[in-house]
């Protein structure tokens, strides 16, 4: 059960972006008070906090991931940058990471053609688990 | 100056004296007399016609004028002539209703009096069912008000009718004479067949006669109820007959061929054929219910619930039910039903999984996992979670404390018998706005109305007892229903709208929680106050199948603040996108449902199916939050062209790629095609916010 936080001020500006409102600097600043409050409110109910975006300040996102991790909640980061866990230094606190800009012809994570990749930390390694989104039917 | 009169249909018409003259002249002719111009002039001189006068008023004046002039015989003829026309108009109204119904877009839209008719298509049989509804409403009101007068006096009876006519309260299911709904024990049928309820079937003695007899029995019971019939022991009894036929370990040998016919059926096939027979038969329209199918509910139990309810249970041969085989059969039935629903729109049974919670999780881990697995497979059913196996919910309306875990050799398991005799609902939005407008503290006003509602329900109960004394209620006499375990239900509707009017933010805040607790606390207090050895009351958020739409419409017409077209049965605003799934569980959690002793199911609307792990976590969330009754609602797609049914919410048929698709969803407790809802309900379904699945990994 994941609590997703949209981080605004996204510098990626992918053509066809489904959240263009997040290009601007909107919403309220992410503070310890805000994040702590949310964690407290959903304590015992959520199992993961996902930061959606934040490519303008990846170090900050990782700082907040560390904060969340201390609360024994898993963390995920959805980044739009064209990177891989091998090319980008990630904090130990990040359990899941998505890399890759949105490219309209290839589609998002649900598309089997997608360039975007979702990785899961398994010990020291990262496993590509993008295919979990490709479940066909029930 | 021209004078206008108001016709019966409300239209204005220019007043002319000729029509009245003609009517009076005809009345004279009817008694063999003749009215001269002079006679007519003297009669007409009594009339006082002013702008905006109604036709009825003028006719009343004519009656008086005829008598004042001494023409008593003519007056009588005139009165009879009016009555004749009134009757003719009533017939005309029925004809109009009939023509409207015939032309309505679907059965729910055409039904004027009780749109929850569980009817898929309209035809001559459903029309026959519609026509006497108005008569039933009148009859039921008369029966009830006569009884109220005897018990509490005319003043209270008048006040009741007043509150009813002004839509402060709503009497549910007035178009039927029978008591509302019941969860029955099948033990009397198991040992005596249907003779005691007026049938001629002997007790079931093998799997085949169990299935056939069960169908007949449910049809019979349902024709004596206006609402649902729950059979919480269905699978347990079936399991017993399967064991009798194939041995206690049948489930370990499910692949064994046991059929010597050319079909060479396995045990599993024999069993699923039984499922098919029972389920398809009970989803058929029923003649005794105006072509509605029966409303049939069943329950599943985890190990702990099973033990708590049936530990002392013994079948007629002295055997106890076996958990291991029942566990298998429950799983088999659920899986079979889930798959069968991709072949055919099957509404019934409405299923409830009963799970015991402990330390913020489901105590029976295997059943917690299994429940999540079934949700992830796209199956749609209710889950009831309780900290104590001391209560059970057998349908959307009922939640009863199991005070009686006893077993008797005549009545079977005591714990499962429950029901609601009658539901009377308060429109909280109107009541609270009315109180505020008139400077009455709304708490006091609600208490006053709720007090009256209890008296009305007691009057209803007396009428029911009267029917029973005359032998009219064999379900009670034969022990299928225990009248001592049946509730009189106080329903609530418009709670969220009332809170909005008072300025509360509809989210989990101490203020809103306090408002809900205080309001429902008033009802619970009265429920306890009026409880006696023979009578119990409960309180529920009614599913408001069509009442919610009616209340909103009436309230708007009368100038009350009405924020949406349908008052729902949730503690949150259905279209509020700022609330996530967890918020919704919380808003149906312990704090909010504390004083609800009847149903209040959270219908968690989702756009996409979740994974098993995610559903499993939501079961934990329910246990932590104390949300005891819920279901997940993901619209299923039905293709109107090729008939393909898909468990997902799709814009296009994955099979033939047609865009002509309809959706199956649970609006009022059971799955139905959206196009078969009434128009207002279709709108509500369209506005619903189906929370999008988190675009994040499953973790």
PDB file of C-alpha atoms in Angstrom, chain A residues 18-107:
ATOM      1  CA  UNK A  18       0.163  13.386 -18.138  1.00  0.00           C
ATOM      2  CA  UNK A  19       0.948  15.728 -15.239  1.00  0.00           C
ATOM      3  CA  UNK A  20       1.954  18.972 -16.889  1.00  0.00           C
ATOM      4  CA  UNK A  21       0.705  20.904 -13.864  1.00  0.00           C
ATOM      5  CA  UNK A  22       3.715  19.494 -12.028  1.00  0.00           C
ATOM      6  CA  UNK A  23       6.097  21.409 -14.293  1.00  0.00           C
ATOM      7  CA  UNK A  24       5.246  24.508 -12.325  1.00  0.00           C
ATOM      8  CA  UNK A  25       6.221  25.295  -8.779  1.00  0.00           C
ATOM      9  CA  UNK A  26       2.899  24.528  -7.060  1.00  0.00           C
ATOM     10  CA  UNK A  27       1.596  22.955  -3.840  1.00  0.00           C
ATOM     11  CA  UNK A  28       3.152  23.182  -0.411  1.00  0.00           C
ATOM     12  CA  UNK A  29       6.795  22.766   0.500  1.00  0.00           C
ATOM     13  CA  UNK A  30       7.850  19.271   1.579  1.00  0.00           C
ATOM     14  CA  UNK A  31       8.866  19.560   5.200  1.00  0.00           C
ATOM     15  CA  UNK A  32       9.551  17.209   8.061  1.00  0.00           C
ATOM     16  CA  UNK A  33       6.305  18.380   9.567  1.00  0.00           C
ATOM     17  CA  UNK A  34       4.299  17.519   6.444  1.00  0.00           C
ATOM     18  CA  UNK A  35       5.929  14.158   5.805  1.00  0.00           C
ATOM     19  CA  UNK A  36       5.905  13.244   9.489  1.00  0.00           C
ATOM     20  CA  UNK A  37       2.244  14.203   9.718  1.00  0.00           C
ATOM     21  CA  UNK A  38       1.295  12.066   6.733  1.00  0.00           C
ATOM     22  CA  UNK A  39       3.296   9.114   8.037  1.00  0.00           C
ATOM     23  CA  UNK A  40       1.603   9.443  11.400  1.00  0.00           C
ATOM     24  CA  UNK A  41      -1.829   9.712   9.807  1.00  0.00           C
ATOM     25  CA  UNK A  42      -1.383   6.524   7.805  1.00  0.00           C
ATOM     26  CA  UNK A  43       0.780   4.679  10.313  1.00  0.00           C
ATOM     27  CA  UNK A  44       0.289   0.929  10.137  1.00  0.00           C
ATOM     28  CA  UNK A  45      -1.759   1.273   6.967  1.00  0.00           C
ATOM     29  CA  UNK A  46       0.806   2.198   4.330  1.00  0.00           C
ATOM     30  CA  UNK A  47       3.817   0.056   3.576  1.00  0.00           C
ATOM     31  CA  UNK A  48       5.621   2.372   1.168  1.00  0.00           C
ATOM     32  CA  UNK A  49       6.038   6.056   0.314  1.00  0.00           C
ATOM     33  CA  UNK A  50       6.655   6.898  -3.318  1.00  0.00           C
ATOM     34  CA  UNK A  51       8.155  10.199  -4.427  1.00  0.00           C
ATOM     35  CA  UNK A  52       6.888  11.004  -7.889  1.00  0.00           C
ATOM     36  CA  UNK A  53       9.291  13.386  -9.588  1.00  0.00           C
ATOM     37  CA  UNK A  54      11.744  15.654  -7.820  1.00  0.00           C
ATOM     38  CA  UNK A  55      14.338  15.577 -10.583  1.00  0.00           C
ATOM     39  CA  UNK A  56      15.125  19.217  -9.878  1.00  0.00           C
ATOM     40  CA  UNK A  57      16.708  18.130  -6.589  1.00  0.00           C
ATOM     41  CA  UNK A  58      17.431  14.369  -6.494  1.00  0.00           C
ATOM     42  CA  UNK A  59      19.614  14.688  -3.376  1.00  0.00           C
ATOM     43  CA  UNK A  60      16.699  16.163  -1.492  1.00  0.00           C
ATOM     44  CA  UNK A  61      14.402  13.360  -2.575  1.00  0.00           C
ATOM     45  CA  UNK A  62      16.941  10.871  -1.269  1.00  0.00           C
ATOM     46  CA  UNK A  63      17.185  12.789   1.958  1.00  0.00           C
ATOM     47  CA  UNK A  64      13.428  12.428   2.431  1.00  0.00           C
ATOM     48  CA  UNK A  65      13.653   8.761   1.486  1.00  0.00           C
ATOM     49  CA  UNK A  66      16.083   8.332   4.356  1.00  0.00           C
ATOM     50  CA  UNK A  67      13.690  10.112   6.669  1.00  0.00           C
ATOM     51  CA  UNK A  68      10.837   7.784   5.654  1.00  0.00           C
ATOM     52  CA  UNK A  69      13.039   4.702   5.856  1.00  0.00           C
ATOM     53  CA  UNK A  70      13.730   5.490   9.515  1.00  0.00           C
ATOM     54  CA  UNK A  71      10.007   5.018  10.122  1.00  0.00           C
ATOM     55  CA  UNK A  72      10.350   1.477   8.781  1.00  0.00           C
ATOM     56  CA  UNK A  73       8.382   2.273   5.674  1.00  0.00           C
ATOM     57  CA  UNK A  74       9.675   1.300   2.254  1.00  0.00           C
ATOM     58  CA  UNK A  75      10.513   3.995  -0.236  1.00  0.00           C
ATOM     59  CA  UNK A  76      10.239   4.448  -3.963  1.00  0.00           C
ATOM     60  CA  UNK A  77      11.373   7.186  -6.323  1.00  0.00           C
ATOM     61  CA  UNK A  78       9.900   7.797  -9.760  1.00  0.00           C
ATOM     62  CA  UNK A  79      12.494   9.757 -11.684  1.00  0.00           C
ATOM     63  CA  UNK A  80      12.183  10.961 -15.252  1.00  0.00           C
ATOM     64  CA  UNK A  81      15.931  11.096 -15.884  1.00  0.00           C
ATOM     65  CA  UNK A  82      17.508   8.746 -18.411  1.00  0.00           C
ATOM     66  CA  UNK A  83      19.633   6.800 -15.957  1.00  0.00           C
ATOM     67  CA  UNK A  84      20.029   3.333 -14.437  1.00  0.00           C
ATOM     68  CA  UNK A  85      20.910   2.322 -10.890  1.00  0.00           C
ATOM     69  CA  UNK A  86      24.440   1.661 -12.227  1.00  0.00           C
ATOM     70  CA  UNK A  87      24.859   5.172 -13.598  1.00  0.00           C
ATOM     71  CA  UNK A  88      23.160   7.033 -10.793  1.00  0.00           C
ATOM     72  CA  UNK A  89      24.273   6.887  -7.202  1.00  0.00           C
ATOM     73  CA  UNK A  90      21.261   5.950  -5.088  1.00  0.00           C
ATOM     74  CA  UNK A  91      20.875   6.168  -1.339  1.00  0.00           C
ATOM     75  CA  UNK A  92      20.542   2.874   0.587  1.00  0.00           C
ATOM     76  CA  UNK A  93      17.175   4.167   1.694  1.00  0.00           C
ATOM     77  CA  UNK A  94      15.621   3.821  -1.754  1.00  0.00           C
ATOM     78  CA  UNK A  95      13.933   0.431  -2.216  1.00  0.00           C
ATOM     79  CA  UNK A  96      12.396   0.952  -5.632  1.00  0.00           C
ATOM     80  CA  UNK A  97      13.362   3.320  -8.387  1.00  0.00           C
ATOM     81  CA  UNK A  98      11.888   4.136 -11.760  1.00  0.00           C
ATOM     82  CA  UNK A  99      14.124   5.752 -14.372  1.00  0.00           C
ATOM     83  CA  UNK A 100      13.407   7.025 -17.852  1.00  0.00           C
ATOM     84  CA  UNK A 101      11.603   9.950 -19.433  1.00  0.00           C
ATOM     85  CA  UNK A 102       8.135   9.519 -20.840  1.00  0.00           C
ATOM     86  CA  UNK A 103       8.287   9.001 -24.597  1.00  0.00           C
ATOM     87  CA  UNK A 104       4.883   9.142 -26.200  1.00  0.00           C
ATOM     88  CA  UNK A 105       5.454   6.511 -28.924  1.00  0.00           C
ATOM     89  CA  UNK A 106       6.788   4.011 -26.381  1.00  0.00           C
ATOM     90  CA  UNK A 107       4.243   4.668 -23.657  1.00  0.00           C
TER      91      UNK A 107
END
